[in-house]
XYZ file of N, CA, C and O in Angstrom:
472
model
N 240.394 114.529 254.736
C 240.907 114.040 256.001
C 239.760 113.773 256.955
O 238.798 114.538 257.018
N 239.863 112.672 257.687
C 238.860 112.282 258.675
C 239.576 111.952 259.975
O 240.594 111.258 259.973
N 239.048 112.453 261.046
C 239.556 112.077 262.370
C 238.529 111.209 263.067
O 237.330 111.531 263.067
N 238.990 110.112 263.648
C 238.127 109.198 264.383
C 238.592 109.152 265.826
O 239.766 108.879 266.096
N 237.667 109.389 266.730
C 237.980 109.358 268.149
C 237.131 108.286 268.806
O 235.900 108.363 268.801
N 237.800 107.281 269.356
C 237.127 106.164 269.991
C 237.086 106.346 271.499
O 237.975 106.964 272.086
N 236.072 105.778 272.115
C 235.989 105.762 273.574
C 235.303 104.486 274.017
O 234.588 103.847 273.245
N 235.515 104.148 275.249
C 234.997 102.899 275.784
C 236.123 101.893 275.883
O 237.289 102.235 275.823
N 235.782 100.648 275.992
C 236.798 99.633 276.153
C 237.187 99.473 277.610
O 236.731 100.208 278.471
N 238.051 98.506 277.863
C 238.510 98.252 279.218
C 238.419 96.788 279.572
O 238.364 95.919 278.704
N 238.379 96.539 280.863
C 238.339 95.178 281.383
C 236.928 94.841 281.854
O 236.303 95.637 282.578
N 236.454 93.673 281.453
C 235.118 93.233 281.851
C 235.157 91.727 282.090
O 235.942 91.011 281.463
N 234.316 91.282 282.992
C 234.253 89.849 283.277
C 233.462 89.107 282.202
O 232.589 89.708 281.561
N 233.729 87.835 282.021
C 232.924 87.051 281.073
C 231.441 87.153 281.405
O 231.044 87.098 282.576
N 230.640 87.306 280.354
C 229.213 87.484 280.543
C 228.795 88.924 280.712
O 227.595 89.239 280.692
N 229.752 89.805 280.853
C 229.471 91.211 281.062
C 229.208 91.966 279.773
O 229.193 91.389 278.680
N 228.996 93.270 279.927
C 228.685 94.137 278.789
C 229.634 95.326 278.748
O 230.186 95.728 279.774
N 229.779 95.848 277.554
C 230.653 96.996 277.349
C 230.204 97.715 276.084
O 229.731 97.072 275.145
N 230.341 99.038 276.085
C 229.995 99.820 274.898
C 231.223 100.528 274.362
O 232.023 101.077 275.121
N 231.341 100.540 273.045
C 232.382 101.311 272.368
C 231.712 102.373 271.513
O 230.717 102.085 270.840
N 232.259 103.568 271.538
C 231.716 104.619 270.678
C 232.837 105.252 269.879
O 234.003 105.210 270.268
N 232.461 105.829 268.760
C 233.443 106.432 267.854
C 232.793 107.639 267.185
O 231.664 107.543 266.696
N 233.515 108.731 267.168
C 233.033 109.947 266.520
C 233.952 110.297 265.359
O 235.173 110.353 265.536
N 233.353 110.507 264.198
C 234.114 110.872 263.008
C 233.898 112.354 262.700
O 232.783 112.854 262.798
N 234.977 113.007 262.341
C 234.861 114.414 261.954
C 235.600 114.650 260.647
O 236.669 114.089 260.419
N 234.997 115.456 259.789
C 235.608 115.788 258.521
C 235.173 117.184 258.109
O 234.060 117.611 258.430
N 236.050 117.867 257.407
C 235.747 119.231 257.008
C 235.129 119.302 255.614
O 234.623 120.341 255.200
N 235.136 118.180 254.912
C 234.530 118.155 253.584
C 234.128 116.732 253.262
O 234.549 115.773 253.902
N 233.296 116.582 252.254
C 232.824 115.253 251.905
C 231.822 114.753 252.933
O 231.258 115.522 253.708
N 231.622 113.456 252.924
C 230.666 112.870 253.854
C 231.143 111.510 254.312
O 231.960 110.875 253.653
N 230.601 111.085 255.445
C 230.897 109.759 255.991
C 229.827 108.794 255.539
O 228.630 109.062 255.718
N 230.220 107.695 254.933
C 229.266 106.683 254.493
C 229.274 105.529 255.505
O 228.939 105.703 256.652
N 229.696 104.347 255.070
C 229.698 103.193 255.971
C 230.614 103.421 257.165
O 231.681 104.016 257.036
N 230.178 102.925 258.317
C 231.026 102.925 259.504
C 231.041 101.519 260.085
O 230.149 100.713 259.792
N 232.047 101.235 260.896
C 232.101 99.885 261.428
C 233.131 99.701 262.513
O 233.810 100.656 262.924
N 233.193 98.472 262.991
C 234.171 98.067 263.990
C 234.861 96.796 263.534
O 234.213 95.881 263.026
N 236.147 96.775 263.723
C 236.961 95.593 263.471
C 237.760 95.316 264.733
O 237.838 96.162 265.622
N 238.360 94.137 264.818
C 239.185 93.829 265.972
C 240.390 93.006 265.550
O 240.370 92.341 264.515
N 241.409 93.070 266.388
C 242.643 92.365 266.075
C 243.319 91.904 267.353
O 243.387 92.645 268.342
N 243.798 90.663 267.304
C 244.617 90.128 268.389
C 246.025 89.925 267.849
O 246.205 89.748 266.647
N 247.008 89.955 268.722
C 248.401 89.801 268.253
C 248.593 88.522 267.455
O 248.116 87.446 267.851
N 249.250 88.646 266.325
C 249.556 87.486 265.506
C 248.460 87.087 264.546
O 248.625 86.135 263.778
N 247.335 87.809 264.588
C 246.225 87.480 263.684
C 245.832 88.697 262.870
O 246.136 89.836 263.228
N 245.150 88.426 261.775
C 244.675 89.516 260.923
C 243.506 90.241 261.585
O 242.757 89.654 262.368
N 243.380 91.507 261.230
C 242.235 92.271 261.700
C 240.973 91.682 261.082
O 240.943 91.363 259.887
N 239.940 91.518 261.895
C 238.704 90.928 261.404
C 237.520 91.867 261.628
O 237.486 92.634 262.580
N 236.559 91.741 260.720
C 235.357 92.549 260.825
C 234.506 92.082 261.993
O 234.330 90.879 262.210
N 233.971 93.042 262.742
C 233.041 92.727 263.822
C 231.618 93.095 263.393
O 230.716 92.267 263.433
N 231.451 94.336 262.978
C 230.118 94.799 262.567
C 230.269 96.052 261.724
O 231.201 96.834 261.926
N 229.351 96.207 260.781
C 229.319 97.414 259.963
C 227.901 97.927 259.863
O 226.935 97.182 260.084
N 227.789 99.203 259.526
C 226.475 99.816 259.365
C 226.569 100.866 258.264
O 227.487 101.681 258.243
N 225.606 100.825 257.339
C 225.588 101.804 256.265
C 224.891 103.071 256.745
O 224.312 103.118 257.834
N 224.921 104.075 255.894
C 224.261 105.330 256.246
C 222.744 105.143 256.329
O 222.050 105.919 256.986
N 222.248 104.083 255.689
C 220.819 103.751 255.755
C 220.518 102.756 256.878
O 219.440 102.173 256.915
N 221.507 102.547 257.748
C 221.351 101.689 258.928
C 221.204 100.211 258.604
O 220.635 99.449 259.390
N 221.734 99.800 257.482
C 221.803 98.374 257.179
C 223.031 97.818 257.873
O 224.135 98.340 257.701
N 222.829 96.777 258.639
C 223.916 96.249 259.474
C 224.380 94.876 259.004
O 223.643 94.134 258.344
N 225.606 94.567 259.372
C 226.167 93.240 259.110
C 227.070 92.892 260.282
O 227.733 93.781 260.841
N 227.080 91.612 260.651
C 227.845 91.166 261.814
C 228.661 89.924 261.481
O 228.250 89.087 260.669
N 229.778 89.793 262.158
C 230.511 88.545 262.103
C 229.666 87.481 262.792
O 228.953 87.770 263.758
N 229.750 86.259 262.316
C 228.960 85.173 262.903
C 229.250 85.023 264.392
O 228.357 84.700 265.178
N 230.479 85.285 264.774
C 230.894 85.066 266.152
C 230.251 86.041 267.138
O 230.269 85.799 268.345
N 229.687 87.147 266.638
C 229.111 88.137 267.542
C 227.604 88.321 267.345
O 226.978 89.078 268.088
N 227.036 87.647 266.362
C 225.600 87.791 266.109
C 224.794 87.417 267.347
O 225.060 86.411 268.000
N 223.822 88.262 267.638
C 222.983 88.008 268.801
C 223.553 88.536 270.104
O 222.862 88.586 271.120
N 224.823 88.951 270.079
C 225.462 89.478 271.302
C 225.854 90.945 271.151
O 225.811 91.697 272.116
N 226.246 91.332 269.950
C 226.676 92.702 269.698
C 225.622 93.424 268.862
O 224.935 92.810 268.037
N 225.550 94.736 269.056
C 224.624 95.550 268.279
C 225.320 96.855 267.873
O 225.919 97.536 268.708
N 225.222 97.177 266.593
C 225.843 98.405 266.085
C 224.754 99.394 265.697
O 223.718 99.016 265.156
N 224.993 100.652 266.000
C 224.044 101.706 265.639
C 224.834 102.982 265.342
O 226.014 103.066 265.662
N 224.156 103.965 264.767
C 224.863 105.198 264.424
C 223.917 106.391 264.485
O 222.693 106.248 264.428
N 224.537 107.538 264.606
C 223.824 108.811 264.560
C 224.414 109.579 263.382
O 225.542 110.073 263.463
N 223.674 109.654 262.300
C 224.206 110.277 261.084
C 224.456 111.776 261.274
O 225.386 112.336 260.690
N 223.648 112.422 262.062
C 223.809 113.868 262.265
C 225.127 114.177 262.974
O 225.744 115.218 262.734
N 225.548 113.252 263.838
C 226.776 113.474 264.610
C 227.949 112.664 264.082
O 229.061 112.784 264.599
N 227.701 111.821 263.075
C 228.752 110.932 262.549
C 229.377 110.093 263.668
O 230.607 109.989 263.782
N 228.523 109.515 264.472
C 229.002 108.643 265.544
C 228.467 107.229 265.342
O 227.405 107.022 264.758
N 229.224 106.271 265.811
C 228.818 104.878 265.740
C 229.033 104.255 267.108
O 230.012 104.534 267.794
N 228.086 103.416 267.507
C 228.106 102.787 268.822
C 228.091 101.275 268.650
O 227.316 100.749 267.855
N 228.949 100.596 269.372
C 228.945 99.139 269.401
C 228.603 98.695 270.823
O 229.362 98.929 271.749
N 227.440 98.106 270.961
C 227.014 97.587 272.263
C 227.336 96.102 272.299
O 226.852 95.336 271.461
N 228.139 95.719 273.269
C 228.599 94.340 273.376
C 228.048 93.720 274.652
O 228.190 94.307 275.734
N 227.429 92.578 274.515
C 226.861 91.878 275.668
C 227.312 90.420 275.636
O 227.825 89.928 274.622
N 227.104 89.756 276.750
C 227.492 88.338 276.879
C 228.922 88.131 276.388
O 229.207 87.209 275.618
N 229.791 88.978 276.840
C 231.172 88.947 276.360
C 231.889 87.673 276.783
O 231.653 87.134 277.874
N 232.761 87.207 275.892
C 233.518 85.992 276.110
C 235.013 86.310 276.100
O 235.424 87.303 275.487
N 235.834 85.488 276.710
C 237.282 85.733 276.666
C 237.812 85.867 275.235
O 238.740 86.648 274.998
N 237.214 85.142 274.309
C 237.677 85.220 272.916
C 237.309 86.534 272.237
O 237.738 86.784 271.107
N 236.540 87.373 272.898
C 236.273 88.714 272.370
C 237.407 89.685 272.708
O 237.400 90.829 272.235
N 238.334 89.237 273.507
C 239.476 90.083 273.869
C 240.277 90.449 272.628
O 240.683 89.578 271.849
N 240.479 91.740 272.429
C 241.184 92.226 271.237
C 241.297 93.743 271.320
O 240.696 94.372 272.197
N 242.042 94.299 270.390
C 242.014 95.738 270.172
C 240.929 96.003 269.132
O 240.943 95.394 268.053
N 240.016 96.867 269.454
C 238.896 97.169 268.574
C 239.152 98.505 267.861
O 239.515 99.506 268.498
N 238.939 98.485 266.548
C 239.187 99.661 265.717
C 237.897 100.125 265.047
O 237.169 99.325 264.452
N 237.655 101.401 265.135
C 236.549 102.018 264.420
C 236.998 102.325 262.996
O 238.165 102.662 262.763
N 236.081 102.206 262.047
C 236.387 102.547 260.662
C 235.283 103.425 260.094
O 234.126 103.337 260.510
N 235.667 104.245 259.128
C 234.696 105.113 258.468
C 235.087 105.269 257.010
O 236.255 105.539 256.694
N 234.115 105.093 256.152
C 234.327 105.295 254.718
C 233.996 106.744 254.394
O 232.856 107.177 254.594
N 234.996 107.470 253.932
C 234.842 108.882 253.616
C 234.716 109.051 252.116
O 235.478 108.461 251.343
N 233.733 109.831 251.705
C 233.507 110.064 250.280
C 233.641 111.557 249.992
O 232.873 112.374 250.515
N 234.616 111.888 249.174
C 234.800 113.267 248.713
C 235.130 113.171 247.215
O 234.333 112.658 246.447
N 236.310 113.595 246.830
C 236.711 113.434 245.432
C 236.911 111.948 245.123
O 236.789 111.519 243.970
N 237.228 111.183 246.135
C 237.379 109.734 246.009
C 236.973 109.104 247.329
O 236.706 109.794 248.312
N 236.923 107.774 247.359
C 236.546 107.059 248.575
C 237.797 106.582 249.304
O 238.731 106.072 248.681
N 237.779 106.739 250.600
C 238.887 106.243 251.397
C 238.396 105.829 252.767
O 237.550 106.497 253.365
N 238.928 104.712 253.267
C 238.575 104.240 254.604
C 239.602 104.745 255.608
O 240.808 104.636 255.380
N 239.091 105.298 256.696
C 239.937 105.769 257.775
C 239.728 104.881 259.004
O 238.648 104.288 259.187
N 240.768 104.832 259.849
C 240.745 103.968 261.029
C 241.012 104.775 262.292
O 241.802 105.729 262.267
N 240.389 104.362 263.381
C 240.694 104.945 264.674
C 241.985 104.371 265.227
O 242.603 103.498 264.620
N 242.369 104.863 266.388
C 243.643 104.446 266.974
C 243.549 103.092 267.682
O 244.577 102.490 267.991
N 242.339 102.630 267.897
C 242.151 101.340 268.559
C 241.928 101.488 270.045
O 242.512 102.362 270.692
N 241.089 100.616 270.591
C 240.841 100.602 272.027
C 240.817 99.153 272.503
O 240.244 98.285 271.854
N 241.470 98.906 273.617
C 241.618 97.541 274.115
C 240.362 97.096 274.869
O 239.849 97.811 275.729
N 239.904 95.907 274.516
C 238.828 95.244 275.258
C 239.383 93.931 275.781
O 239.886 93.109 275.009
N 239.313 93.756 277.083
C 239.807 92.537 277.712
C 238.678 91.899 278.500
O 238.070 92.547 279.360
N 238.392 90.648 278.174
C 237.347 89.899 278.867
C 238.031 88.812 279.690
O 238.590 87.859 279.149
N 238.000 88.992 280.994
C 238.726 88.068 281.870
C 238.152 88.152 283.275
O 237.701 89.207 283.718
N 238.209 87.024 283.969
C 237.772 87.003 285.361
C 238.955 87.250 286.291
O 238.786 87.295 287.517
Protein backbone atom coordinates (compact mmCIF):
# COMPACT_ATOMS: atom_id res chain seq x y z
CA UNK A 1 0.00 0.00 0.00
CA UNK A 2 1.17 3.51 -0.88
CA UNK A 3 -0.32 6.79 0.22
CA UNK A 4 0.23 9.89 -1.89
CA UNK A 5 -0.40 13.33 -0.48
CA UNK A 6 -0.41 16.23 -2.91
CA UNK A 7 -0.12 19.92 -2.14
CA UNK A 8 -0.04 23.09 -4.15
CA UNK A 9 -2.32 24.01 -6.98
CA UNK A 10 -4.81 26.83 -7.13
CA UNK A 11 -5.54 29.82 -9.30
CA UNK A 12 -2.80 31.66 -11.17
CA UNK A 13 -2.74 34.24 -13.92
CA UNK A 14 -1.38 33.42 -17.37
CA UNK A 15 2.38 33.71 -17.38
CA UNK A 16 2.55 32.96 -13.69
CA UNK A 17 4.20 30.15 -11.76
CA UNK A 18 3.00 27.45 -9.43
CA UNK A 19 4.56 24.48 -7.65
CA UNK A 20 2.99 21.10 -6.96
CA UNK A 21 4.46 18.68 -4.46
CA UNK A 22 3.64 15.09 -3.61
CA UNK A 23 4.82 12.87 -0.78
CA UNK A 24 4.64 9.09 -1.03
CA UNK A 25 4.64 6.83 1.98
CA UNK A 26 4.84 3.07 2.16
CA UNK A 27 5.51 0.57 4.89
CA UNK A 28 7.26 -1.94 2.65
CA UNK A 29 8.86 -2.15 -0.75
CA UNK A 30 10.20 0.92 -2.47
CA UNK A 31 9.08 3.80 -4.65
CA UNK A 32 10.54 3.79 -8.15
CA UNK A 33 9.32 6.13 -10.90
CA UNK A 34 7.25 9.13 -9.87
CA UNK A 35 5.38 11.58 -12.01
CA UNK A 36 2.58 13.99 -12.72
CA UNK A 37 -0.36 13.61 -15.05
CA UNK A 38 -3.29 15.91 -15.72
CA UNK A 39 -6.86 15.61 -16.84
CA UNK A 40 -9.57 17.95 -18.04
CA UNK A 41 -13.25 16.99 -18.15
CA UNK A 42 -14.11 14.91 -21.18
CA UNK A 43 -10.50 14.07 -22.01
CA UNK A 44 -8.13 11.28 -21.13
CA UNK A 45 -5.55 11.73 -18.43
CA UNK A 46 -2.26 12.74 -20.02
CA UNK A 47 1.33 12.53 -18.90
CA UNK A 48 2.96 15.79 -17.87
CA UNK A 49 6.34 14.71 -16.53
CA UNK A 50 8.03 11.70 -15.00
CA UNK A 51 11.25 11.10 -13.12
CA UNK A 52 13.04 7.85 -12.36
CA UNK A 53 14.82 7.05 -9.14
CA UNK A 54 18.03 7.95 -11.00
CA UNK A 55 16.56 11.37 -11.83
CA UNK A 56 16.03 10.70 -15.51
CA UNK A 57 13.20 12.95 -16.60
CA UNK A 58 10.67 13.00 -19.41
CA UNK A 59 8.19 15.72 -20.34
CA UNK A 60 5.18 16.15 -22.53
CA UNK A 61 6.04 18.32 -25.52
CA UNK A 62 3.46 20.86 -24.41
CA UNK A 63 5.32 21.61 -21.16
CA UNK A 64 8.98 21.27 -22.19
CA UNK A 65 10.97 24.31 -21.24
CA UNK A 66 8.25 25.54 -18.86
CA UNK A 67 7.87 22.76 -16.30
CA UNK A 68 10.55 21.07 -14.23
CA UNK A 69 10.24 17.86 -12.22
CA UNK A 70 12.54 16.86 -9.38
CA UNK A 71 12.49 14.45 -6.46
CA UNK A 72 13.98 13.69 -3.09
CA UNK A 73 14.55 9.95 -2.86
CA UNK A 74 15.19 10.01 0.88
CA UNK A 75 11.77 11.55 1.49
CA UNK A 76 9.93 9.97 -1.47
CA UNK A 77 8.74 13.37 -2.59
CA UNK A 78 8.34 14.78 -6.07
CA UNK A 79 8.09 18.44 -7.04
CA UNK A 80 6.64 19.91 -10.22
CA UNK A 81 7.68 23.49 -10.83
CA UNK A 82 5.46 25.14 -13.40
CA UNK A 83 6.31 28.44 -15.05
CA UNK A 84 4.94 30.51 -17.92
CA UNK A 85 1.58 28.94 -17.29
CA UNK A 86 -1.05 29.06 -20.01
CA UNK A 87 -4.85 28.72 -19.83
CA UNK A 88 -4.51 25.34 -21.55
CA UNK A 89 -2.54 24.09 -18.54
CA UNK A 90 -5.76 24.25 -16.55
CA UNK A 91 -6.56 20.74 -15.32
CA UNK A 92 -6.64 18.46 -12.33
CA UNK A 93 -3.09 17.32 -11.72
CA UNK A 94 -2.41 13.84 -10.33
CA UNK A 95 0.74 12.56 -8.72
CA UNK A 96 1.77 8.99 -9.50
CA UNK A 97 4.23 6.59 -7.94
CA UNK A 98 5.41 3.18 -9.06
CA UNK A 99 5.65 0.92 -6.03
CA UNK A 100 7.81 -2.18 -6.13
CA UNK A 101 7.34 -4.94 -3.57
CA UNK A 102 6.21 -8.47 -4.40
CA UNK A 103 4.92 -6.94 -7.64
CA UNK A 104 4.81 -3.55 -9.34
CA UNK A 105 1.83 -1.28 -9.00
CA UNK A 106 1.17 2.37 -9.82
CA UNK A 107 -0.60 4.46 -7.23
CA UNK A 108 -2.32 7.81 -7.77
CA UNK A 109 -2.91 10.86 -5.62
CA UNK A 110 -6.32 12.40 -5.13
CA UNK A 111 -5.65 15.19 -7.61
CA UNK A 112 -5.22 18.93 -7.21
CA UNK A 113 -6.84 21.61 -9.33
CA UNK A 114 -4.71 24.07 -11.27
CA UNK A 115 -6.55 26.92 -12.93
CA UNK A 116 -4.79 29.42 -15.17
CA UNK A 117 -7.02 32.41 -15.79
CA UNK A 118 -6.98 36.18 -15.67
